[in-house]
Coordinates of C-alpha atoms and ligand atoms in Angstrom, one line a residue:
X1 CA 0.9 8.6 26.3
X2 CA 3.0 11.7 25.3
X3 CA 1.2 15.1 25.7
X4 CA 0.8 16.1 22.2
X5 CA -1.1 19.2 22.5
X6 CA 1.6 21.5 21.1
X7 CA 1.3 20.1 17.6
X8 CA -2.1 18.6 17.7
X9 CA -3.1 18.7 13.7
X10 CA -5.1 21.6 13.5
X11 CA -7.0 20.0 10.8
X12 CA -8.6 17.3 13.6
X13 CA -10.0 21.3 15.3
X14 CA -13.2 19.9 14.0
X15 CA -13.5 16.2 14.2
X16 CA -16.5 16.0 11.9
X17 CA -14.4 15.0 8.4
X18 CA -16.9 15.5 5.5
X19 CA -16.2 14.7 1.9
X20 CA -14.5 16.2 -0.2
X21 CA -15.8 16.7 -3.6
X22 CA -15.2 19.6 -6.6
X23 CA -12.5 20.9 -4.4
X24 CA -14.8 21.6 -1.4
X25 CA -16.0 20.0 1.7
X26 CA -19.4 18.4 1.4
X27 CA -22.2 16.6 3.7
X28 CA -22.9 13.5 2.6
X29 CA -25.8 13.1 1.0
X30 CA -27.8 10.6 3.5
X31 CA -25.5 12.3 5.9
X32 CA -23.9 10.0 9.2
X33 CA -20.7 9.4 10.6
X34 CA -18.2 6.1 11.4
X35 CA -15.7 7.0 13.7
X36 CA -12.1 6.1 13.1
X37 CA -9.9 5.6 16.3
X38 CA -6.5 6.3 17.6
X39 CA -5.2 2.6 17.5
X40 CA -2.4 3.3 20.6
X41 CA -5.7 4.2 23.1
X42 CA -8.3 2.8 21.3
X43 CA -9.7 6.0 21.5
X44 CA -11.8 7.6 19.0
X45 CA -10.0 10.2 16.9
X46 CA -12.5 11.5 14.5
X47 CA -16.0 11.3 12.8
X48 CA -15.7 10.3 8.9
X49 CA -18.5 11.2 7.0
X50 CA -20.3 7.9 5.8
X51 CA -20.2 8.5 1.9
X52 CA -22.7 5.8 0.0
X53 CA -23.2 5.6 -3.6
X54 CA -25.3 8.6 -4.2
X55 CA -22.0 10.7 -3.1
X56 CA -20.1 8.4 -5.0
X57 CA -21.9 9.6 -7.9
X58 CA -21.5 12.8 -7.2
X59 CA -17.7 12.4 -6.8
X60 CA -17.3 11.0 -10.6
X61 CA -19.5 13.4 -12.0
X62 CA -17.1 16.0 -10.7
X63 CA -14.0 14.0 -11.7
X64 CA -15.6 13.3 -15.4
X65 CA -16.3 17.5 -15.7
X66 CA -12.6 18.0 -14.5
X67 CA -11.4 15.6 -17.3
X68 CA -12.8 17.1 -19.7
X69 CA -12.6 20.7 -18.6
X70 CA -9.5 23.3 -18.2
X71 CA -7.2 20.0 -17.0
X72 CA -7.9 18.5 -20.2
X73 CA -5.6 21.3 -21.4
X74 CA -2.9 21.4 -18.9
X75 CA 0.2 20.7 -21.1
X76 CA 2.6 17.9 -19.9
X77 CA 5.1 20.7 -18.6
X78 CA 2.2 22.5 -17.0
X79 CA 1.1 18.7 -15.2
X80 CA 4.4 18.4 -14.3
X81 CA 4.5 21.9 -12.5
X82 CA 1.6 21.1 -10.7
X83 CA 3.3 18.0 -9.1
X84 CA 6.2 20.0 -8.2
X85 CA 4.3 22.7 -6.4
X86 CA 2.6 20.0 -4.4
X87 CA 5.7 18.5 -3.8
X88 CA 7.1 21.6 -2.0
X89 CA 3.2 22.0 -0.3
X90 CA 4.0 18.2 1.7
X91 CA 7.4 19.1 2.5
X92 CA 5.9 21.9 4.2
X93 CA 3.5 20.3 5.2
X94 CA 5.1 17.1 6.3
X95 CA 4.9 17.3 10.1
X96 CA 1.4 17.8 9.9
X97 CA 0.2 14.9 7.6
X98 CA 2.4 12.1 9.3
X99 CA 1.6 13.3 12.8
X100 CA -2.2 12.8 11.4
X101 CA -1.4 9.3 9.8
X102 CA 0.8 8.3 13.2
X103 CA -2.5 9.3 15.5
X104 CA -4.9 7.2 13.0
X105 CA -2.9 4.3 11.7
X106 CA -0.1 4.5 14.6
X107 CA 2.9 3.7 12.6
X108 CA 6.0 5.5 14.9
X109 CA 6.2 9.0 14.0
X110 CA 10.1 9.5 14.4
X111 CA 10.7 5.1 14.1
X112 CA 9.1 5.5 10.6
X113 CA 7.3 8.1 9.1
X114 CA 9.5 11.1 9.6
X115 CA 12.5 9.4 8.0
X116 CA 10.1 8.5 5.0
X117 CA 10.3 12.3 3.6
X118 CA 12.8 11.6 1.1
X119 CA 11.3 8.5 -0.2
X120 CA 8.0 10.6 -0.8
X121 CA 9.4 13.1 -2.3
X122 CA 11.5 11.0 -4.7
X123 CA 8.4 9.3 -5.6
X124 CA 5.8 12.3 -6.5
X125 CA 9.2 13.5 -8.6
X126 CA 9.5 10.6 -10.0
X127 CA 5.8 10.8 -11.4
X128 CA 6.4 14.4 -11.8
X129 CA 9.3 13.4 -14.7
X130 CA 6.7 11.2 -16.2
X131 CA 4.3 14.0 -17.3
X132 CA 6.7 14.4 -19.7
X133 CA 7.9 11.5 -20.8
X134 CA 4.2 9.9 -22.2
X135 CA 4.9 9.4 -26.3
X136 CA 3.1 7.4 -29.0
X137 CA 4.8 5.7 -32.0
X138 CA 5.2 5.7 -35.7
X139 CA 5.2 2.3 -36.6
X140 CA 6.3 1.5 -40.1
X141 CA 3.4 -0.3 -41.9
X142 CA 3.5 -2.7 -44.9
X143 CA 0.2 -1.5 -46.3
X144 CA -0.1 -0.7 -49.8
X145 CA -0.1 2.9 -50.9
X146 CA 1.3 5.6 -48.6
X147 CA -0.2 5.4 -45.1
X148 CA 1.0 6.7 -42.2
X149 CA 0.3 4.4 -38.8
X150 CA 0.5 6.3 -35.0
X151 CA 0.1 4.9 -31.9
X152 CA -1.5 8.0 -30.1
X153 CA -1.8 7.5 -26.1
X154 CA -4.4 9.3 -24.2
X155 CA -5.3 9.5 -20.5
X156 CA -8.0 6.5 -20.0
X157 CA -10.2 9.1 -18.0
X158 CA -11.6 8.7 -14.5
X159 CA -9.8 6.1 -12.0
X160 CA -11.0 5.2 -8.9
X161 CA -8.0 4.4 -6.2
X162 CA -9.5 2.3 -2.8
X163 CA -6.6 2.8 -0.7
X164 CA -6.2 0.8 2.3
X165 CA -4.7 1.7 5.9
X166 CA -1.9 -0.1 6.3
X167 CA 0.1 3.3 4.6
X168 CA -2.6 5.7 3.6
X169 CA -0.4 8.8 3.2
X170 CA 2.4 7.1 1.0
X171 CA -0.1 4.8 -0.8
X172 CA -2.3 6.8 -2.1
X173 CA 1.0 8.9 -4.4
X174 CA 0.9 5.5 -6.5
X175 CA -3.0 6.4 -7.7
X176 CA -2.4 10.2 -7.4
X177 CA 1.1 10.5 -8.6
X178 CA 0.1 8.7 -12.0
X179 CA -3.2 10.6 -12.4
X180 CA -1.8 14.0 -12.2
X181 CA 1.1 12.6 -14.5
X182 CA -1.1 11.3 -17.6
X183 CA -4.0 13.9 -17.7
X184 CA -6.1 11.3 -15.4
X185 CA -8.7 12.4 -12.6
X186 CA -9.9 10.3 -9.4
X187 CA -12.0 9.4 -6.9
X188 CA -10.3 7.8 -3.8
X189 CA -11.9 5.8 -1.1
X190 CA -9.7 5.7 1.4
X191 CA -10.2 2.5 4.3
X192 CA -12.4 3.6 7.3
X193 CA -9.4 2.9 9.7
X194 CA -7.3 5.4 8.1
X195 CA -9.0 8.3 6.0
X196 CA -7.6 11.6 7.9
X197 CA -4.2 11.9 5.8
X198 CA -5.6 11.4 2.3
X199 CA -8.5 13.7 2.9
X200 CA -5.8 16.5 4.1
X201 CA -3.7 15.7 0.8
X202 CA -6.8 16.4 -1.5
X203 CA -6.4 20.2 0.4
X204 CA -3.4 20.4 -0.3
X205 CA -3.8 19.8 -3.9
X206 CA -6.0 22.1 -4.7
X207 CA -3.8 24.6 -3.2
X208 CA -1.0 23.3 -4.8
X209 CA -3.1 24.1 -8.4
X210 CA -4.5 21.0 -9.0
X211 CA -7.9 21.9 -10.6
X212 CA -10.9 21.1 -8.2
X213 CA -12.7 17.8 -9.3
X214 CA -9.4 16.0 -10.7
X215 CA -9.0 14.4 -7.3
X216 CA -12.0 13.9 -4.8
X217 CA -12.4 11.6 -1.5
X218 CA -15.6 9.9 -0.6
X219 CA -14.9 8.5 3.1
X220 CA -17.5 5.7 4.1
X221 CA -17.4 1.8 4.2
X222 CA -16.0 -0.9 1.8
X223 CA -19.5 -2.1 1.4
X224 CA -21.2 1.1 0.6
X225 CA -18.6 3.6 -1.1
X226 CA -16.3 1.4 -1.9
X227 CA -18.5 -1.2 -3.2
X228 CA -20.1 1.8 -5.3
X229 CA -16.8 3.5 -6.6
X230 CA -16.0 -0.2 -8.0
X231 CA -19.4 -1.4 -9.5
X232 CA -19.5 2.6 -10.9
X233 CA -20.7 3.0 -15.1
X234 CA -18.3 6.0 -15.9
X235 CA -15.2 5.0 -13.7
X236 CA -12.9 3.8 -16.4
X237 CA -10.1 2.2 -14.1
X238 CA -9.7 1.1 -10.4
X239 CA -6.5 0.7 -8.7
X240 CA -6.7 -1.2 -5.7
X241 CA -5.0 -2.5 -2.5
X242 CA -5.8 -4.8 -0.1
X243 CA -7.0 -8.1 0.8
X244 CA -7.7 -11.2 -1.8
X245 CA -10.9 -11.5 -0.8
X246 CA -11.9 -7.9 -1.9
X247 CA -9.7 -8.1 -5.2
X248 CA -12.4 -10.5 -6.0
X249 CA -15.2 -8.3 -5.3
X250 CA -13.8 -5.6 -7.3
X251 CA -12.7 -8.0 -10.5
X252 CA -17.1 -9.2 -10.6
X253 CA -18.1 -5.3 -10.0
X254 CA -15.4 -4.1 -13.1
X255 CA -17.6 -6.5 -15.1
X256 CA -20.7 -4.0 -15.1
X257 CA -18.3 -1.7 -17.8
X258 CA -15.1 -3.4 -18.3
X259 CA -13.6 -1.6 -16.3
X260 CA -9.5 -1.8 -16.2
X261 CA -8.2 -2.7 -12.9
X262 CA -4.5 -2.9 -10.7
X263 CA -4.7 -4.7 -8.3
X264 CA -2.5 -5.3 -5.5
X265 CA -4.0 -8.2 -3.0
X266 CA -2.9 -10.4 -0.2
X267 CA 0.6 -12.0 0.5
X268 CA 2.4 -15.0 2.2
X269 CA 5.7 -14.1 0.8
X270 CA 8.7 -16.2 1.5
X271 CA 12.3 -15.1 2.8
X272 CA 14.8 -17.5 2.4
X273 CA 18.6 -17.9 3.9
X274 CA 21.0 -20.1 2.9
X275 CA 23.7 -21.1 5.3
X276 CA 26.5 -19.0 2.9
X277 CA 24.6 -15.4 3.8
X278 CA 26.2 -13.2 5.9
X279 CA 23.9 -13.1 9.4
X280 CA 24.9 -10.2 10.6
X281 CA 22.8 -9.0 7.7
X282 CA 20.3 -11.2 7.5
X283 CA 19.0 -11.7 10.8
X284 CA 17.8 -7.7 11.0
X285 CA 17.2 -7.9 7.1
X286 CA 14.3 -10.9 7.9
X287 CA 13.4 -9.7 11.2
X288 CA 12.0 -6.4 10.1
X289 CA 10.9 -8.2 6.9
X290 CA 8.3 -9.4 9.1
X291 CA 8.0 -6.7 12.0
X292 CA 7.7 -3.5 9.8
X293 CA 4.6 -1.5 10.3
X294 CA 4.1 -4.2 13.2
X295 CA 3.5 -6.6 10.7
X296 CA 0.9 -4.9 8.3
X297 CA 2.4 -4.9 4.9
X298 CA 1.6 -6.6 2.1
X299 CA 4.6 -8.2 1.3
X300 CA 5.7 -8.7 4.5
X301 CA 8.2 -11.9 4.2
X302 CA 6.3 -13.5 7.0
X303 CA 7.6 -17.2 5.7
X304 CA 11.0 -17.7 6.6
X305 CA 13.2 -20.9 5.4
X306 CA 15.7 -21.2 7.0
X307 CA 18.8 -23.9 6.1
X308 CA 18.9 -26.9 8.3
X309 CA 22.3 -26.2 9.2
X310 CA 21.7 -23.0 11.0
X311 CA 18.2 -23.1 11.7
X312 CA 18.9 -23.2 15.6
X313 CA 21.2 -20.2 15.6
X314 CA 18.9 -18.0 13.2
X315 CA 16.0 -18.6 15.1
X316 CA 17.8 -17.7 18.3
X317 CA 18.7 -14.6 16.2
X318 CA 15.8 -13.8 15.2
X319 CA 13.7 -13.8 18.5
X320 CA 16.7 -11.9 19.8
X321 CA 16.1 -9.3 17.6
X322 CA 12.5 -9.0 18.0
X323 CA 13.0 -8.6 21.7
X324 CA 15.0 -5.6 21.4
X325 CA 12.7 -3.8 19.0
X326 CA 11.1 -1.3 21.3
X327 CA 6.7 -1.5 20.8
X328 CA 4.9 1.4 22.6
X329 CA 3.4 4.6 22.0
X330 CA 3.8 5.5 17.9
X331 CA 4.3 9.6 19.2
X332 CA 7.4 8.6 21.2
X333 CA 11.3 9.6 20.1
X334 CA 12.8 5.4 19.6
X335 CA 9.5 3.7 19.4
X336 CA 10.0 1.2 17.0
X337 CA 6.6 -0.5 16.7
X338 CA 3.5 0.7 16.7
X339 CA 0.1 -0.8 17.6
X340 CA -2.2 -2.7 15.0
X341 CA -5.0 -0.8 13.3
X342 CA -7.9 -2.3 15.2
X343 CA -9.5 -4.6 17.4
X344 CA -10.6 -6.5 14.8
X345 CA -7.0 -7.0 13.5
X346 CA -5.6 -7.4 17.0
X347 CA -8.4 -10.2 16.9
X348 CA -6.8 -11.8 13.6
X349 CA -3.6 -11.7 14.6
X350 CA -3.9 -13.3 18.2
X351 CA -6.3 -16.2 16.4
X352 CA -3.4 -17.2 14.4
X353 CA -1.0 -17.1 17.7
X354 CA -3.5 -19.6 19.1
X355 CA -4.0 -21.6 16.1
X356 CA 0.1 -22.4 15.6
X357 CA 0.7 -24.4 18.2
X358 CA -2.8 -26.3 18.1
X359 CA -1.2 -27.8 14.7
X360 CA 2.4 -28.3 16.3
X361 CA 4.5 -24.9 15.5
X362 CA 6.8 -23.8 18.6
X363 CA 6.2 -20.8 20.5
X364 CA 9.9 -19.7 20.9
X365 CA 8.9 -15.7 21.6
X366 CA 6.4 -13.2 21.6
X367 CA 3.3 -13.9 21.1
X368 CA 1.5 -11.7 23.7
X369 CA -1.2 -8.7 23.7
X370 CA 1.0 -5.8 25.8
X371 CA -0.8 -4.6 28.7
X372 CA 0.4 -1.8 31.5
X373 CA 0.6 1.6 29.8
X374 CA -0.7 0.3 26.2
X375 CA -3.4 -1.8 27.3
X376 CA -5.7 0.6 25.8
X377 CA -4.0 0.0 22.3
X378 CA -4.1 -3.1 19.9
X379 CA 0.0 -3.8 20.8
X380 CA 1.3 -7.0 19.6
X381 CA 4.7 -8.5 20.5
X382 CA 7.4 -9.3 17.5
X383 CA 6.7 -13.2 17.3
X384 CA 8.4 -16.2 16.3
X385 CA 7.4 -19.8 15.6
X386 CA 9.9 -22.4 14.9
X387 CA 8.7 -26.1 13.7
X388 CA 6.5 -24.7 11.2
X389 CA 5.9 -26.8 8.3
X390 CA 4.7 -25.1 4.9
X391 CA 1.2 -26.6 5.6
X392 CA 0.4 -25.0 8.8
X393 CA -2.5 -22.9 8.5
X394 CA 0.3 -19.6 10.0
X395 CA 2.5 -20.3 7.1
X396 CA -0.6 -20.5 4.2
X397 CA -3.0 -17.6 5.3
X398 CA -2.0 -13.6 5.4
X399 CA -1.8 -12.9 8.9
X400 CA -0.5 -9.3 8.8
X401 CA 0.6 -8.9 12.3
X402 CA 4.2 -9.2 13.5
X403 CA 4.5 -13.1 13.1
X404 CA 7.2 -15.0 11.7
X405 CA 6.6 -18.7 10.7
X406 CA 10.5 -20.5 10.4
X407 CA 10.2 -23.4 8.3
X408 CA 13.6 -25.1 8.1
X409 CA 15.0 -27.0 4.4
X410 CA 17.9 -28.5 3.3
X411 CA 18.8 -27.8 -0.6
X412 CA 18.3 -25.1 -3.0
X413 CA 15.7 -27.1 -4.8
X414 CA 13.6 -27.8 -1.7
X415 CA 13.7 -23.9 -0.9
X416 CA 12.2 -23.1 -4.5
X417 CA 9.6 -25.8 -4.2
X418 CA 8.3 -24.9 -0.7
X419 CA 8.6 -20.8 -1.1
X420 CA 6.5 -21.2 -4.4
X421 CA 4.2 -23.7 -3.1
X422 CA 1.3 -20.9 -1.9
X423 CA -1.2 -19.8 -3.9
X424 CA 0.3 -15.9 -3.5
X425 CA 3.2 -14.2 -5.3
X426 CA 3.9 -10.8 -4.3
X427 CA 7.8 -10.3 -2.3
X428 CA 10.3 -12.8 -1.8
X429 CA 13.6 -12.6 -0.5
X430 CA 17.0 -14.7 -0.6
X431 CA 20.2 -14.1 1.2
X432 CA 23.3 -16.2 0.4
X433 CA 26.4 -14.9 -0.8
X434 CA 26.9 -17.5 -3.4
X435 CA 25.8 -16.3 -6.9
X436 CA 24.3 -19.4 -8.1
X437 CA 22.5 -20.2 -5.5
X438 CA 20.9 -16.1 -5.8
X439 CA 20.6 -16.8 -9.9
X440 CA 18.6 -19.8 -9.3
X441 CA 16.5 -18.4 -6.6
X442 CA 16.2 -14.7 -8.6
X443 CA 15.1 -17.2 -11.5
X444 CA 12.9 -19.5 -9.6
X445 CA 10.7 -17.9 -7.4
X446 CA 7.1 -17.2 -8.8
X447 CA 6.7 -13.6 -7.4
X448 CA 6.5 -10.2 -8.3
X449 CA 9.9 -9.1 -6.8
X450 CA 12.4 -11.1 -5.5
X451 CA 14.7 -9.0 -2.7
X452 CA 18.4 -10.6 -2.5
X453 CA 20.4 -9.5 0.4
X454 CA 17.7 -6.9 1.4
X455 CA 14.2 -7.3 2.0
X456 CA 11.4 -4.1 0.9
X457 CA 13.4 -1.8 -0.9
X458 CA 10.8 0.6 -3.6
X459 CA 11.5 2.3 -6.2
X460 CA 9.0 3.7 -8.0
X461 CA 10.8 3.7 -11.8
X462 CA 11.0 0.2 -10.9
X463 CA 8.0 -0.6 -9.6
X464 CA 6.1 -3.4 -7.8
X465 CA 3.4 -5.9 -8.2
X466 CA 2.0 -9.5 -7.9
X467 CA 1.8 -12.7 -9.1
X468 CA -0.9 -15.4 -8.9
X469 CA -3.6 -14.6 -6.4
X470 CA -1.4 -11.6 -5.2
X471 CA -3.0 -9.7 -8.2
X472 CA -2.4 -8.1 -11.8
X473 CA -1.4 -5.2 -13.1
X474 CA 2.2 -3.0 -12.3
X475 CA 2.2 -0.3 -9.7
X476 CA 5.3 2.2 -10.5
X477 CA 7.3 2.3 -14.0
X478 CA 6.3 3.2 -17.2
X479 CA 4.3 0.0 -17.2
X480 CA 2.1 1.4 -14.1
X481 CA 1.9 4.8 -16.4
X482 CA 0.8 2.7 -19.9
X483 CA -2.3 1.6 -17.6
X484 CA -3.3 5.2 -17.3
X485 CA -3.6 5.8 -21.1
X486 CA -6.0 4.6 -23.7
X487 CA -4.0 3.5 -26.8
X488 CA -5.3 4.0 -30.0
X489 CA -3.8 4.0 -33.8
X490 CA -4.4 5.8 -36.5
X491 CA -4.6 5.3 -40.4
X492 CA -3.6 7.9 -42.6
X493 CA -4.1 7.3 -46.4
Ligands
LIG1 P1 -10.0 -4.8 2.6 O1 -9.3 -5.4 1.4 O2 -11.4 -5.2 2.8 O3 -10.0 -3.2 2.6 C1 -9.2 -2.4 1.7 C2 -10.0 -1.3 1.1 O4 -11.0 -1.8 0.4 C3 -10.6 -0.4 2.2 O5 -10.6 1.0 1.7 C4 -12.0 -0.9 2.2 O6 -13.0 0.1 2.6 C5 -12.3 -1.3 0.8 N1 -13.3 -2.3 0.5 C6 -13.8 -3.2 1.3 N2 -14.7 -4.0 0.8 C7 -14.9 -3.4 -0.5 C8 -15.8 -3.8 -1.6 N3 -16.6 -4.8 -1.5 N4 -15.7 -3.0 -2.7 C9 -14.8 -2.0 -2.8 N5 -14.0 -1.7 -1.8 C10 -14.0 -2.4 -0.6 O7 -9.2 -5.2 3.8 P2 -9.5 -5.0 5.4 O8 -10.8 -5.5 5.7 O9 -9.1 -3.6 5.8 O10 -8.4 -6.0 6.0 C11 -8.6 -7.4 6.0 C12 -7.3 -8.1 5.7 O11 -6.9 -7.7 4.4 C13 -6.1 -7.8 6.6 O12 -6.1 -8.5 7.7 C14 -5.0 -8.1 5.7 O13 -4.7 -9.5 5.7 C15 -5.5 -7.8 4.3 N6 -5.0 -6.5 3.8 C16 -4.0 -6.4 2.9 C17 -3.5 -5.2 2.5 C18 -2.4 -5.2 1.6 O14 -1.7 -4.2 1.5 N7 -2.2 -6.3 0.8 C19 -4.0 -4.0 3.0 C20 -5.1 -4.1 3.9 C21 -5.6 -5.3 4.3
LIG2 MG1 -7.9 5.4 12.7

């Protein structure tokens, strides 16, 4: 590994993270520590406090005061300012945060994070245009007499965001960025993998001007502070990503107060090329469909049908490409690929390597733990299986490592009935160069967004969510925005 010393994050000086509460650092209130490691070396990196629902507590008791003290009365412009300076405070501040998120999550520093400046800051000033663009409506009645009938909007109150750490650093602007936007305050949970570049950015915020207590971060398991955030009375929303199985967890603790949720859950996404689309595009566009963020993205397009015709000479492509994509250590200038988040994952992801072939997928590359220099990290190979059929328990479950299941088809039809055959719906992607064949497809396909001739492009005025069991509710756009606000009409005789 590199020697990083020079620009070591002087935040990690003391390793002992507590929580972060009212705008200041606090012990947690049964005190302890879980330790989150440097995925690359497997070493550990730091000491997160282990929040549990009495700090919880706390947290929204801080964020209800905020509410309904001075922020209450920030005007949109003054919101809006707010954003801004913070924008300028992570472009400053830049180095520092994605060197932290590289060391926890190990997503390549120069391969990934660096170039993602622009994308962040388009994004906060994107939210940072939507404190000023929140309006209610006249609405002409048909009542008799002379009454007047508003639509007033409000900010719903306290949201809870449980972030995962797959992208800590860019996912937690989609809970923050609409917060500060509509009037809202939070408390995050961030995942115990990756904690160290949300609880910098809640620093940062404050001294950006963000009042203390509109955003707080209670570190500590999904069980205990997580589990508590979701099942708390006065939380009024929760916005959440991650797996399925949790989504569910969180939609029976919402039940307690109604809570409104987002939710953004598990994937199997399909990626489909036709034998019209233009390879020299689509073999890169599907490969790091799959290997991005070494396989750990939501909507990874991790099923990939392929047209009979050239099914042999993409998959040749394909494993091609993976080969060349350089995996190693996330701190070094052309790394590509980092390592997966965790044992546990590393565990996951080489299961589902074993299980294709017991059910008759091909090995045709990849497929192996890296050993020598990275043996101390969780460093997965880019990985293709051919033969796959639909069925196979790799092209039905979320394996979010860098696997790619190739299922070949013949017709248009069969493409759509296969790629919607899965009980998911959150990406999809088509190449082809023939416009009926993308109109059918862009019509078709059962999922939230449907990529053609690209594969993972964001914006946030567009926006992004699921379908089926990939969960509810839009994340970006005004529609993410309306989910922040409490609607409510009024009368007047
Ligand atoms: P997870 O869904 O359990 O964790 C995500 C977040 O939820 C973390 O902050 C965690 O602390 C919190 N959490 C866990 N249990 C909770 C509960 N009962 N109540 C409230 N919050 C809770 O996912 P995990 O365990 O990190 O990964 C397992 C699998 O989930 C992965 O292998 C992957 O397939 C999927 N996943 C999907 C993500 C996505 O972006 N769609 C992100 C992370 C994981
Ligand atoms: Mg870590």
């Amino acid at each position: 590994m590199n020697n990083i010393s020079s620009d070591y994050p002087a935040f990690l000086a003391n390793p002992e993270k507590q929580i972060f509460i009212d705008g200041q650092w606090v012990a947690p209130l049964e005190g302890g520590f879980i330790p989150t490691h440097n995925p690359a070396t497997g070493e550990v990196l730091a000491q997160l406090a282990r929040g549990r629902a009495a700090d919880v507590d706390r947290a929204v008791i801080s964020a209800r005061r905020a509410f309904e003290g001075p922020w209450s009365r920030f005007t949109p412009a003054q919101r809006q300012q707010v954003i801004m300076r913070f924008v300028e405070l992570l472009e400053r501040h830049y180095e520092e945060l994605t060197m932290l998120e590289s060391l926890d999550m190990g997503a390549p520093l120069h391969g990934r994070l660096r170039p993602a400046k622009g994308g962040f800051v388009q994004t906060l000033l994107y939210y940072a245009s939507q404190a000023r663009s929140i309006h209610g409506e006249t609405i002409p009645n048909s009542l008799p007499g002379n009454v007047t009938t508003l639509i007033l909007k409000a900010p719903v109150g306290v949201v809870g965001g449980i972030i995962p750490w797959n992208a800590p650093l860019f996912g937690q602007f989609n809970v923050i960025g609409p917060v500060l936007a509509t009037g809202c305050t939070a408390v995050l949970k961030p995942a115990e993998d990756a904690s160290l570049s949300v609880l910098r950015t809640a620093e940062l915020l404050v001294e950006a001007g963000v009042p203390p207590g509109v955003v707080n971060v209670v570190t500590g398991l999904g069980s205990e502070a997580g589990a508590a955030l979701a099942a708390h009375r006065d939380v009024n929303r929760v916005a959440f990503t991650g797996s399925t199985a949790t989504g569910r967890e969180i939609i029976k603790a919402s039940a307690g107060n109604i809570k409104r949720l987002q939710l953004e859950l598990g994937g199997k996404s399909p990626d489909i090329v036709f034998a019209d689309a233009d390879l020299e595009r689509a073999v890169p566009g599907v490969a790091m469909g799959v290997y991005s963020n070494s396989g750990q993205i939501c909507f990874a397009g991790t099923r990939v049908f392929v047209q009979r015709s050239i099914y042999e000479q993409f998959i040749d492509g394909l494993a091609a490409y993976g080969r060349s994509l350089k995996v190693g250590d996330p701190l070094a200038v052309g790394t590509q690929l980092g390592p997966l988040i965790s044992q546990r994952q590393l565990d996951q992801v080489l299961g589902y390597v074993a299980k294709g072939p017991q059910e008759g997928a091909a090995l045709v590359s990849g497929g192996k733990r890296l050993g020598g220099p990275l043996a101390g990290g969780y460093f997965v190979e880019p990985t293709v299986f051919g033969n796959v059929t639909n069925t196979m328990t790799i092209a039905r479950e979320e394996i979010f490592g860098p696997v790619a299941s190739v299922i070949p088809f013949d017709t248009a039809d069969e493409a759509l009935t296969l790629a919607n055959a899965t009980d998911y719906g959150l990406g999809s992607g088509v190449w082809s160069s023939n416009l009926g064949t993308v109109m059918k497809m862009v019509h078709g396909i059962q999922a939230g967004t449907v990529w053609v001739n690209c594969y993972g492009l964001l914006d946030p005025a567009v926006g992004f969510g699921g379908w089926k069991q990939s969960g509810y509710g839009w994340k970006g756009g005004t529609a993410q925005i309306e989910g922040y606000l409490a609607q409510k009409a009024a009368y007047i005789a």
